[in-house]
Amino acid sequence: MFWPLALILLPPVPSAFLDKTADLGLQLGNDAACWVDVDSDGYPELITGGAVWFNKRGIRFQKSPDVGTVVGGDFDNDGDPDLFAWSSLRLLRNDLEKGFTEIPLPALPKTVSRGACWGDWNNDGFLDLYVGGYEDWNAGITYPSAVLFNEGGRSFKLGWTESKYRTRGVTSCDFDQDGDQDIYISNYRLQPNQLLVNDGKGAFTDQAGDRNAVATSPGFEGGHSIGAAWGDFDDDGAIDLFAGNFAHVDNRGDQPKSRFLRNLGKNGGFKFADLGTCGVFYQESYASPAAGDFDNDGDLDLIFTTVYADASFGKKNYPVLFRNEGKFAFGDATESAGLSKLPATYQAAWADFDRDGDLDLAVGGRLYVNQTSGTHWLEVQLIGDGKRINRLAIGAQVRLRLKDRVLTRQVEAGTGEGNQNDLTMHFGLGELKGKVDLEVLWPDGKRQRVRGVAVDRVRVIRCQ
């Protein structure tokens, strides 16, 4: 039995964020961002604009040589996060004080990627890759996407390629809790999104149509999807999906808008209910979403970027911070949180970089430091054994059960379009002070319970 604790909701916190980019010594690019603890000191580095910005215990950052635009995962299970640069299709092994060494990849078809994600597709304990392939619009070319299977931490082999869809964002989740990683693919040009359901051995079947996860509207096969974000937005223990759509209004009618897809869980066959916009008001140029509980009330909120901003292309579409108000109702918290009129960007990624218990935000080439105070929290870092479970436990889920709901987080290495949130999971707990019980669902489907966990700290859990 889990302790029947209730979470007390707090009122909104005005001016939650302050721009501390310059104060922290940062000069950031405006492309996708990846948070990952490169030097394994407990404080995640910020990788954007091609550079690794080393986090000096949340006090300042120091720049290293460029690596490209990346997602981070420990491909050789040595305990140090490695990098896959999807912008240049390079694998960079982390040698700590020696820097990064490029590891040769198998011959790949020519492609242009907008994002990739890590996951152990065949459950052998080593992280694999899915690399999205986009397009050359002027030449009428659809570039191939590719699956790369890890060869025991030594190298990769090319599994298969697919050239039908114009892919932008790629993100992974064991949404049906069957012990293997599934993949959601955001496709552009009014093509249908894909939900690739894993058979546990790395063979996938697109079940987006069967499970109502295409994220489109009547009369359209698909939308202009740029990125999606997994998250249990209604705290029922089943991980839902937010699909972000760029949506023109033209002579074809209103194109498919962004929408929440509610996971109906085991009793609903792990299909999805398309709930529509749920308060995400219309802007034409929405781009990359990322989910995180910025106000520490226990509910996952959403930052959603835009391609246009200010007077770009004669339009005004600003990135928006949507606050989760419960029961799939989302309100605009952008101004009250201090994030008004952010620039056009594909960059959005969450991390508690200073380990003070609230989530900070890299967005629009800036680092916004969260000023939330007076709330309780818990952060969980999972460590795999490097044999059965990949060392960074990418693909694992943690559930924190309360009297009235279940808070669920996952370790994911890829969200939105090419971004990555910190691998350390963050739970906002409001005024909850008592100890909590956790349940870990490891990537191979095994469950582990951890009881009596004290709050307001980072808890490290190793697989058993």
GROMACS .gro file of C-alpha atoms in nm:
model
  464
    1MET     CA    1   0.000   0.000   0.000
    2PHE     CA    2   0.119   0.349  -0.081
    3TRP     CA    3   0.078   0.624   0.175
    4PRO     CA    4  -0.252   0.814   0.123
    5LEU     CA    5  -0.102   1.162   0.101
    6ALA     CA    6  -0.288   1.453  -0.054
    7LEU     CA    7  -0.124   1.730  -0.252
    8ILE     CA    8  -0.225   2.083  -0.159
    9LEU     CA    9  -0.243   2.315  -0.459
   10LEU     CA   10  -0.083   2.657  -0.434
   11PRO     CA   11  -0.186   2.984  -0.600
   12PRO     CA   12   0.012   3.095  -0.902
   13VAL     CA   13   0.350   3.254  -0.835
   14PRO     CA   14   0.394   3.588  -1.013
   15SER     CA   15   0.719   3.651  -1.204
   16ALA     CA   16   0.831   3.291  -1.167
   17PHE     CA   17   1.129   3.335  -1.402
   18LEU     CA   18   1.420   3.575  -1.432
   19ASP     CA   19   1.654   3.593  -1.729
   20LYS     CA   20   1.996   3.507  -1.580
   21THR     CA   21   2.172   3.427  -1.907
   22ALA     CA   22   2.440   3.696  -1.882
   23ASP     CA   23   2.477   3.664  -1.503
   24LEU     CA   24   2.567   3.296  -1.542
   25GLY     CA   25   2.827   3.367  -1.810
   26LEU     CA   26   2.619   3.225  -2.095
   27GLN     CA   27   2.604   3.335  -2.458
   28LEU     CA   28   2.353   3.093  -2.604
   29GLY     CA   29   2.247   2.998  -2.952
   30ASN     CA   30   1.879   2.983  -3.040
   31ASP     CA   31   1.863   2.627  -3.177
   32ALA     CA   32   1.743   2.314  -2.995
   33ALA     CA   33   1.878   2.258  -2.643
   34CYS     CA   34   1.989   1.945  -2.458
   35TRP     CA   35   2.033   1.916  -2.082
   36VAL     CA   36   2.256   1.625  -1.976
   37ASP     CA   37   2.512   1.577  -1.697
   38VAL     CA   38   2.821   1.533  -1.914
   39ASP     CA   39   3.074   1.532  -1.627
   40SER     CA   40   2.853   1.330  -1.388
   41ASP     CA   41   2.882   1.580  -1.102
   42GLY     CA   42   2.506   1.598  -1.038
   43TYR     CA   43   2.456   1.927  -1.224
   44PRO     CA   44   2.337   1.904  -1.587
   45GLU     CA   45   2.525   2.077  -1.866
   46LEU     CA   46   2.343   2.285  -2.126
   47ILE     CA   47   2.426   2.205  -2.489
   48THR     CA   48   2.297   2.448  -2.749
   49GLY     CA   49   2.434   2.657  -3.033
   50GLY     CA   50   2.676   2.371  -3.091
   51ALA     CA   51   2.856   2.428  -2.759
   52VAL     CA   52   2.867   2.237  -2.431
   53TRP     CA   53   2.822   2.482  -2.146
   54PHE     CA   54   2.964   2.313  -1.836
   55ASN     CA   55   2.755   2.373  -1.526
   56LYS     CA   56   2.971   2.479  -1.231
   57ARG     CA   57   2.740   2.367  -0.949
   58GLY     CA   58   2.458   2.598  -1.057
   59ILE     CA   59   2.665   2.912  -1.002
   60ARG     CA   60   2.813   2.975  -1.346
   61PHE     CA   61   2.873   2.808  -1.681
   62GLN     CA   62   3.193   2.752  -1.877
   63LYS     CA   63   3.200   2.698  -2.254
   64SER     CA   64   3.374   2.405  -2.423
   65PRO     CA   65   3.445   2.340  -2.794
   66ASP     CA   66   3.151   2.285  -3.025
   67VAL     CA   67   2.984   1.944  -3.065
   68GLY     CA   68   2.678   2.024  -3.276
   69THR     CA   69   2.308   1.998  -3.193
   70VAL     CA   70   2.265   1.683  -2.988
   71VAL     CA   71   2.072   1.441  -2.772
   72GLY     CA   72   2.254   1.270  -2.487
   73GLY     CA   73   2.269   0.902  -2.385
   74ASP     CA   74   2.531   0.658  -2.253
   75PHE     CA   75   2.573   0.428  -2.555
   76ASP     CA   76   2.862   0.225  -2.406
   77ASN     CA   77   2.721   0.197  -2.049
   78ASP     CA   78   3.037   0.332  -1.887
   79GLY     CA   79   2.844   0.580  -1.674
   80ASP     CA   80   2.930   0.890  -1.880
   81PRO     CA   81   2.668   1.043  -2.113
   82ASP     CA   82   2.771   1.038  -2.477
   83LEU     CA   83   2.627   1.262  -2.748
   84PHE     CA   84   2.461   1.200  -3.081
   85ALA     CA   85   2.477   1.509  -3.300
   86TRP     CA   86   2.169   1.477  -3.518
   87SER     CA   87   2.265   1.800  -3.693
   88SER     CA   88   2.576   1.634  -3.841
   89LEU     CA   89   2.508   1.260  -3.786
   90ARG     CA   90   2.807   1.213  -3.556
   91LEU     CA   91   2.844   0.992  -3.248
   92LEU     CA   92   3.065   1.148  -2.980
   93ARG     CA   93   3.194   0.926  -2.699
   94ASN     CA   94   3.244   1.103  -2.368
   95ASP     CA   95   3.597   1.055  -2.235
   96LEU     CA   96   3.547   1.300  -1.949
   97GLU     CA   97   3.862   1.510  -1.897
   98LYS     CA   98   3.987   1.412  -2.244
   99GLY     CA   99   3.678   1.551  -2.413
  100PHE     CA  100   3.480   1.376  -2.686
  101THR     CA  101   3.600   1.120  -2.938
  102GLU     CA  102   3.406   1.063  -3.259
  103ILE     CA  103   3.304   0.699  -3.304
  104PRO     CA  104   3.250   0.585  -3.665
  105LEU     CA  105   2.893   0.506  -3.761
  106PRO     CA  106   2.789   0.261  -4.033
  107ALA     CA  107   2.736   0.399  -4.382
  108LEU     CA  108   2.410   0.594  -4.370
  109PRO     CA  109   2.194   0.715  -4.656
  110LYS     CA  110   2.218   1.086  -4.723
  111THR     CA  111   1.974   1.260  -4.494
  112VAL     CA  112   1.895   1.590  -4.323
  113SER     CA  113   1.765   1.554  -3.968
  114ARG     CA  114   1.569   1.785  -3.740
  115GLY     CA  115   1.584   1.556  -3.438
  116ALA     CA  116   1.657   1.215  -3.290
  117CYS     CA  117   1.599   1.020  -2.971
  118TRP     CA  118   1.768   0.746  -2.771
  119GLY     CA  119   1.597   0.427  -2.650
  120ASP     CA  120   1.673   0.059  -2.600
  121TRP     CA  121   1.454  -0.063  -2.885
  122ASN     CA  122   1.550  -0.433  -2.863
  123ASN     CA  123   1.583  -0.462  -2.482
  124ASP     CA  124   1.946  -0.576  -2.482
  125GLY     CA  125   2.053  -0.320  -2.221
  126PHE     CA  126   2.220  -0.084  -2.471
  127LEU     CA  127   2.076   0.238  -2.611
  128ASP     CA  128   1.977   0.253  -2.976
  129LEU     CA  129   1.886   0.557  -3.188
  130TYR     CA  130   1.601   0.675  -3.406
  131VAL     CA  131   1.711   0.951  -3.642
  132GLY     CA  132   1.440   1.152  -3.815
  133GLY     CA  133   1.479   1.246  -4.181
  134TYR     CA  134   1.325   1.571  -4.307
  135GLU     CA  135   1.320   1.726  -4.656
  136ASP     CA  136   1.461   1.950  -4.924
  137TRP     CA  137   1.147   2.141  -5.012
  138ASN     CA  138   1.288   2.313  -5.319
  139ALA     CA  139   1.420   1.987  -5.468
  140GLY     CA  140   1.112   1.787  -5.371
  141ILE     CA  141   1.321   1.540  -5.171
  142THR     CA  142   1.206   1.346  -4.865
  143TYR     CA  143   1.513   1.242  -4.669
  144PRO     CA  144   1.513   0.899  -4.501
  145SER     CA  145   1.471   0.835  -4.130
  146ALA     CA  146   1.685   0.557  -3.983
  147VAL     CA  147   1.700   0.318  -3.689
  148LEU     CA  148   2.048   0.242  -3.554
  149PHE     CA  149   2.095  -0.061  -3.329
  150ASN     CA  150   2.370  -0.061  -3.068
  151GLU     CA  151   2.632  -0.334  -3.109
  152GLY     CA  152   2.717  -0.401  -2.745
  153GLY     CA  153   2.846  -0.049  -2.675
  154ARG     CA  154   3.115  -0.075  -2.943
  155SER     CA  155   2.944   0.066  -3.250
  156PHE     CA  156   2.608   0.075  -3.430
  157LYS     CA  157   2.453  -0.109  -3.721
  158LEU     CA  158   2.189   0.027  -3.955
  159GLY     CA  159   1.858  -0.144  -3.883
  160TRP     CA  160   1.623   0.005  -4.140
  161THR     CA  161   1.535   0.327  -4.316
  162GLU     CA  162   1.205   0.485  -4.422
  163SER     CA  163   1.156   0.766  -4.675
  164LYS     CA  164   0.779   0.814  -4.688
  165TYR     CA  165   0.736   1.087  -4.428
  166ARG     CA  166   0.892   1.428  -4.367
  167THR     CA  167   0.987   1.391  -4.003
  168ARG     CA  168   1.066   1.671  -3.761
  169GLY     CA  169   1.037   1.575  -3.391
  170VAL     CA  170   1.101   1.226  -3.248
  171THR     CA  171   1.023   1.121  -2.890
  172SER     CA  172   0.989   0.790  -2.709
  173CYS     CA  173   0.778   0.640  -2.428
  174ASP     CA  174   0.656   0.301  -2.309
  175PHE     CA  175   0.303   0.440  -2.326
  176ASP     CA  176   0.140   0.093  -2.296
  177GLN     CA  177   0.361  -0.014  -2.002
  178ASP     CA  178   0.457  -0.346  -2.160
  179GLY     CA  179   0.831  -0.321  -2.102
  180ASP     CA  180   0.955  -0.180  -2.432
  181GLN     CA  181   1.003   0.165  -2.581
  182ASP     CA  182   0.757   0.297  -2.838
  183ILE     CA  183   0.823   0.601  -3.058
  184TYR     CA  184   0.605   0.897  -3.159
  185ILE     CA  185   0.706   1.074  -3.479
  186SER     CA  186   0.591   1.424  -3.576
  187ASN     CA  187   0.559   1.454  -3.954
  188TYR     CA  188   0.522   1.776  -4.152
  189ARG     CA  189   0.345   1.877  -4.477
  190LEU     CA  190   0.002   1.751  -4.365
  191GLN     CA  191   0.137   1.397  -4.338
  192PRO     CA  192   0.006   1.171  -4.059
  193ASN     CA  193   0.205   1.138  -3.740
  194GLN     CA  194   0.323   0.790  -3.651
  195LEU     CA  195   0.301   0.591  -3.330
  196LEU     CA  196   0.552   0.310  -3.369
  197VAL     CA  197   0.457   0.033  -3.127
  198ASN     CA  198   0.746  -0.195  -3.031
  199ASP     CA  199   0.718  -0.575  -3.018
  200GLY     CA  200   0.996  -0.586  -2.755
  201LYS     CA  201   1.261  -0.696  -3.004
  202GLY     CA  202   1.298  -0.372  -3.194
  203ALA     CA  203   1.037  -0.438  -3.464
  204PHE     CA  204   0.779  -0.159  -3.490
  205THR     CA  205   0.425  -0.129  -3.623
  206ASP     CA  206   0.265   0.207  -3.691
  207GLN     CA  207  -0.056   0.206  -3.485
  208ALA     CA  208  -0.131   0.578  -3.480
  209GLY     CA  209  -0.456   0.526  -3.669
  210ASP     CA  210  -0.570   0.227  -3.466
  211ARG     CA  211  -0.499   0.407  -3.138
  212ASN     CA  212  -0.633   0.749  -3.244
  213ALA     CA  213  -0.295   0.923  -3.217
  214VAL     CA  214  -0.256   1.079  -3.563
  215ALA     CA  215  -0.333   1.427  -3.420
  216THR     CA  216  -0.531   1.554  -3.717
  217SER     CA  217  -0.876   1.689  -3.806
  218PRO     CA  218  -1.153   1.560  -4.034
  219GLY     CA  219  -1.063   1.605  -4.399
  220PHE     CA  220  -0.687   1.591  -4.339
  221GLU     CA  221  -0.452   1.291  -4.330
  222GLY     CA  222  -0.228   1.475  -4.087
  223GLY     CA  223  -0.102   1.813  -3.976
  224HIS     CA  224   0.210   2.023  -4.001
  225SER     CA  225   0.357   1.862  -3.689
  226ILE     CA  226   0.690   1.991  -3.563
  227GLY     CA  227   0.719   1.825  -3.223
  228ALA     CA  228   0.534   1.639  -2.949
  229ALA     CA  229   0.575   1.595  -2.573
  230TRP     CA  230   0.484   1.295  -2.358
  231GLY     CA  231   0.349   1.359  -2.007
  232ASP     CA  232   0.082   1.242  -1.764
  233PHE     CA  233  -0.117   1.564  -1.782
  234ASP     CA  234  -0.416   1.439  -1.577
  235ASP     CA  235  -0.224   1.250  -1.306
  236ASP     CA  236  -0.392   0.914  -1.360
  237GLY     CA  237  -0.075   0.709  -1.404
  238ALA     CA  238  -0.101   0.676  -1.784
  239ILE     CA  239   0.134   0.892  -1.992
  240ASP     CA  240  -0.052   1.117  -2.236
  241LEU     CA  241   0.072   1.303  -2.541
  242PHE     CA  242   0.067   1.661  -2.659
  243ALA     CA  243   0.106   1.693  -3.036
  244GLY     CA  244   0.212   2.034  -3.162
  245ASN     CA  245   0.091   2.149  -3.503
  246PHE     CA  246   0.183   2.450  -3.714
  247ALA     CA  247  -0.158   2.532  -3.866
  248HIS     CA  248  -0.220   2.760  -4.165
  249VAL     CA  249  -0.560   2.905  -4.241
  250ASP     CA  250  -0.602   2.911  -4.619
  251ASN     CA  251  -0.835   2.806  -4.898
  252ARG     CA  252  -0.820   2.446  -4.775
  253GLY     CA  253  -0.987   2.547  -4.449
  254ASP     CA  254  -0.856   2.544  -4.095
  255GLN     CA  255  -0.564   2.304  -4.081
  256PRO     CA  256  -0.525   2.063  -3.785
  257LYS     CA  257  -0.442   2.248  -3.465
  258SER     CA  258  -0.232   2.130  -3.173
  259ARG     CA  259  -0.407   1.889  -2.940
  260PHE     CA  260  -0.387   1.676  -2.629
  261LEU     CA  261  -0.421   1.301  -2.671
  262ARG     CA  262  -0.534   1.141  -2.345
  263ASN     CA  263  -0.402   0.791  -2.280
  264LEU     CA  264  -0.702   0.577  -2.182
  265GLY     CA  265  -0.480   0.330  -1.996
  266LYS     CA  266  -0.512  -0.044  -1.962
  267ASN     CA  267  -0.891  -0.048  -1.941
  268GLY     CA  268  -0.907   0.153  -2.262
  269GLY     CA  269  -0.660  -0.065  -2.448
  270PHE     CA  270  -0.396   0.210  -2.426
  271LYS     CA  271  -0.573   0.398  -2.700
  272PHE     CA  272  -0.597   0.777  -2.703
  273ALA     CA  273  -0.887   1.019  -2.675
  274ASP     CA  274  -0.832   1.328  -2.888
  275LEU     CA  275  -0.936   1.610  -2.653
  276GLY     CA  276  -0.853   1.896  -2.886
  277THR     CA  277  -0.676   2.214  -2.780
  278CYS     CA  278  -0.776   2.222  -2.409
  279GLY     CA  279  -0.698   2.593  -2.383
  280VAL     CA  280  -0.399   2.607  -2.616
  281PHE     CA  281  -0.530   2.906  -2.812
  282TYR     CA  282  -0.464   2.937  -3.183
  283GLN     CA  283  -0.143   3.076  -3.322
  284GLU     CA  284  -0.040   2.977  -3.672
  285SER     CA  285   0.326   2.898  -3.615
  286TYR     CA  286   0.347   2.677  -3.305
  287ALA     CA  287   0.663   2.467  -3.307
  288SER     CA  288   0.830   2.269  -3.025
  289PRO     CA  289   0.664   2.177  -2.691
  290ALA     CA  290   0.822   2.060  -2.364
  291ALA     CA  291   0.639   1.949  -2.048
  292GLY     CA  292   0.747   2.034  -1.693
  293ASP     CA  293   0.592   2.137  -1.358
  294PHE     CA  294   0.724   2.494  -1.333
  295ASP     CA  295   0.510   2.600  -1.034
  296ASN     CA  296   0.564   2.284  -0.822
  297ASP     CA  297   0.193   2.209  -0.783
  298GLY     CA  298   0.228   1.852  -0.910
  299ASP     CA  299   0.073   1.906  -1.255
  300LEU     CA  300   0.276   1.909  -1.576
  301ASP     CA  301   0.269   2.245  -1.751
  302LEU     CA  302   0.374   2.317  -2.110
  303ILE     CA  303   0.609   2.557  -2.283
  304PHE     CA  304   0.526   2.584  -2.654
  305THR     CA  305   0.748   2.777  -2.896
  306THR     CA  306   0.667   2.946  -3.226
  307VAL     CA  307   0.835   2.986  -3.565
  308TYR     CA  308   0.720   3.348  -3.596
  309ALA     CA  309   0.751   3.618  -3.332
  310ASP     CA  310   0.698   3.993  -3.321
  311ALA     CA  311   0.671   4.100  -3.687
  312SER     CA  312   0.836   3.798  -3.849
  313PHE     CA  313   0.667   3.723  -4.182
  314GLY     CA  314   0.420   3.998  -4.095
  315LYS     CA  315   0.275   3.789  -3.812
  316LYS     CA  316   0.285   3.796  -3.431
  317ASN     CA  317   0.315   3.450  -3.276
  318TYR     CA  318   0.494   3.442  -2.942
  319PRO     CA  319   0.599   3.133  -2.746
  320VAL     CA  320   0.353   3.058  -2.465
  321LEU     CA  321   0.378   2.903  -2.120
  322PHE     CA  322   0.056   2.710  -2.055
  323ARG     CA  323  -0.023   2.634  -1.690
  324ASN     CA  324  -0.204   2.310  -1.614
  325GLU     CA  325  -0.519   2.394  -1.419
  326GLY     CA  326  -0.635   2.034  -1.390
  327LYS     CA  327  -0.867   1.809  -1.590
  328PHE     CA  328  -0.697   1.900  -1.919
  329ALA     CA  329  -0.765   2.272  -1.881
  330PHE     CA  330  -0.465   2.492  -1.962
  331GLY     CA  331  -0.431   2.867  -1.911
  332ASP     CA  332  -0.184   3.125  -2.039
  333ALA     CA  333   0.074   3.195  -1.767
  334THR     CA  334   0.331   3.360  -1.995
  335GLU     CA  335   0.306   3.717  -1.870
  336SER     CA  336   0.263   3.638  -1.501
  337ALA     CA  337   0.564   3.406  -1.515
  338GLY     CA  338   0.788   3.671  -1.672
  339LEU     CA  339   0.817   3.516  -2.019
  340SER     CA  340   0.636   3.771  -2.236
  341LYS     CA  341   0.738   3.825  -2.599
  342LEU     CA  342   0.998   3.554  -2.625
  343PRO     CA  343   1.170   3.541  -2.965
  344ALA     CA  344   1.086   3.293  -3.239
  345THR     CA  345   1.261   2.968  -3.151
  346TYR     CA  346   1.262   2.590  -3.170
  347GLN     CA  347   1.442   2.580  -2.834
  348ALA     CA  348   1.259   2.465  -2.519
  349ALA     CA  349   1.401   2.233  -2.253
  350TRP     CA  350   1.357   2.200  -1.876
  351ALA     CA  351   1.611   2.127  -1.601
  352ASP     CA  352   1.667   2.215  -1.238
  353PHE     CA  353   2.022   2.316  -1.325
  354ASP     CA  354   2.097   2.468  -0.981
  355ARG     CA  355   1.931   2.184  -0.786
  356ASP     CA  356   1.719   2.418  -0.575
  357GLY     CA  357   1.397   2.221  -0.630
  358ASP     CA  358   1.229   2.406  -0.917
  359LEU     CA  359   1.255   2.372  -1.294
  360ASP     CA  360   1.451   2.627  -1.494
  361LEU     CA  361   1.399   2.684  -1.865
  362ALA     CA  362   1.623   2.718  -2.168
  363VAL     CA  363   1.418   2.890  -2.437
  364GLY     CA  364   1.481   3.141  -2.714
  365GLY     CA  365   1.857   3.158  -2.658
  366ARG     CA  366   1.817   3.247  -2.291
  367LEU     CA  367   1.826   3.070  -1.956
  368TYR     CA  368   1.538   3.161  -1.728
  369VAL     CA  369   1.593   3.079  -1.360
  370ASN     CA  370   1.285   2.978  -1.164
  371GLN     CA  371   1.211   3.190  -0.855
  372THR     CA  372   0.945   2.962  -0.704
  373SER     CA  373   0.981   2.933  -0.325
  374GLY     CA  374   0.797   2.786  -0.029
  375THR     CA  375   0.705   2.463  -0.206
  376HIS     CA  376   0.821   2.105  -0.161
  377TRP     CA  377   0.965   1.882  -0.429
  378LEU     CA  378   1.144   1.559  -0.507
  379GLU     CA  379   1.392   1.480  -0.782
  380VAL     CA  380   1.475   1.123  -0.879
  381GLN     CA  381   1.782   0.998  -1.061
  382LEU     CA  382   1.770   0.640  -1.182
  383ILE     CA  383   2.079   0.429  -1.251
  384GLY     CA  384   2.070   0.111  -1.456
  385ASP     CA  385   2.312  -0.178  -1.411
  386GLY     CA  386   2.452  -0.146  -1.764
  387LYS     CA  387   2.351  -0.504  -1.839
  388ARG     CA  388   1.978  -0.551  -1.811
  389ILE     CA  389   1.906  -0.178  -1.798
  390ASN     CA  390   2.099   0.095  -1.981
  391ARG     CA  391   2.313   0.291  -1.736
  392LEU     CA  392   2.115   0.616  -1.760
  393ALA     CA  393   1.783   0.427  -1.729
  394ILE     CA  394   1.642   0.605  -2.035
  395GLY     CA  395   1.288   0.475  -2.084
  396ALA     CA  396   1.217   0.416  -1.714
  397GLN     CA  397   0.911   0.563  -1.543
  398VAL     CA  398   0.850   0.664  -1.180
  399ARG     CA  399   0.507   0.690  -1.016
  400LEU     CA  400   0.446   0.879  -0.693
  401ARG     CA  401   0.105   0.777  -0.559
  402LEU     CA  402  -0.099   1.022  -0.356
  403LYS     CA  403  -0.446   1.000  -0.203
  404ASP     CA  404  -0.620   1.159  -0.499
  405ARG     CA  405  -0.383   1.109  -0.793
  406VAL     CA  406  -0.066   0.954  -0.932
  407LEU     CA  407   0.225   1.172  -1.040
  408THR     CA  408   0.416   1.008  -1.325
  409ARG     CA  409   0.747   1.105  -1.484
  410GLN     CA  410   0.977   0.929  -1.731
  411VAL     CA  411   1.345   0.939  -1.824
  412GLU     CA  412   1.342   1.056  -2.185
  413ALA     CA  413   1.619   1.151  -2.425
  414GLY     CA  414   1.440   1.357  -2.689
  415THR     CA  415   1.134   1.586  -2.678
  416GLY     CA  416   0.971   1.836  -2.912
  417GLU     CA  417   1.189   1.899  -3.216
  418GLY     CA  418   1.546   1.799  -3.127
  419ASN     CA  419   1.538   1.913  -2.763
  420GLN     CA  420   1.609   1.716  -2.446
  421ASN     CA  421   1.499   1.777  -2.086
  422ASP     CA  422   1.723   1.679  -1.796
  423LEU     CA  423   1.728   1.304  -1.729
  424THR     CA  424   1.671   1.365  -1.356
  425MET     CA  425   1.294   1.355  -1.300
  426HIS     CA  426   1.128   1.641  -1.113
  427PHE     CA  427   0.813   1.616  -0.897
  428GLY     CA  428   0.654   1.932  -0.761
  429LEU     CA  429   0.479   1.854  -0.432
  430GLY     CA  430   0.317   2.181  -0.322
  431GLU     CA  431   0.285   2.182   0.059
  432LEU     CA  432   0.330   1.808   0.101
  433LYS     CA  433   0.591   1.752   0.373
  434GLY     CA  434   0.561   1.383   0.458
  435LYS     CA  435   0.760   1.097   0.313
  436VAL     CA  436   0.638   0.941  -0.009
  437ASP     CA  437   0.647   0.600  -0.173
  438LEU     CA  438   0.767   0.548  -0.528
  439GLU     CA  439   0.722   0.278  -0.789
  440VAL     CA  440   0.979   0.244  -1.067
  441LEU     CA  441   0.887   0.081  -1.397
  442TRP     CA  442   1.222  -0.011  -1.549
  443PRO     CA  443   1.260  -0.025  -1.930
  444ASP     CA  444   1.240  -0.406  -1.930
  445GLY     CA  445   0.900  -0.403  -1.755
  446LYS     CA  446   1.019  -0.497  -1.405
  447ARG     CA  447   0.878  -0.293  -1.117
  448GLN     CA  448   1.057  -0.179  -0.802
  449ARG     CA  449   0.904  -0.009  -0.500
  450VAL     CA  450   1.091   0.237  -0.283
  451ARG     CA  451   0.915   0.337   0.040
  452GLY     CA  452   0.952   0.625   0.281
  453VAL     CA  453   1.139   0.867   0.057
  454ALA     CA  454   1.205   1.207   0.215
  455VAL     CA  455   1.120   1.512   0.005
  456ASP     CA  456   1.316   1.827  -0.084
  457ARG     CA  457   1.616   1.639  -0.214
  458VAL     CA  458   1.754   1.439  -0.504
  459ARG     CA  459   1.702   1.065  -0.451
  460VAL     CA  460   1.922   0.823  -0.643
  461ILE     CA  461   1.771   0.479  -0.712
  462ARG     CA  462   1.963   0.188  -0.863
  463CYS     CA  463   1.788  -0.099  -1.037
  464GLN     CA  464   1.765  -0.427  -0.846
   0.00000   0.00000   0.00000
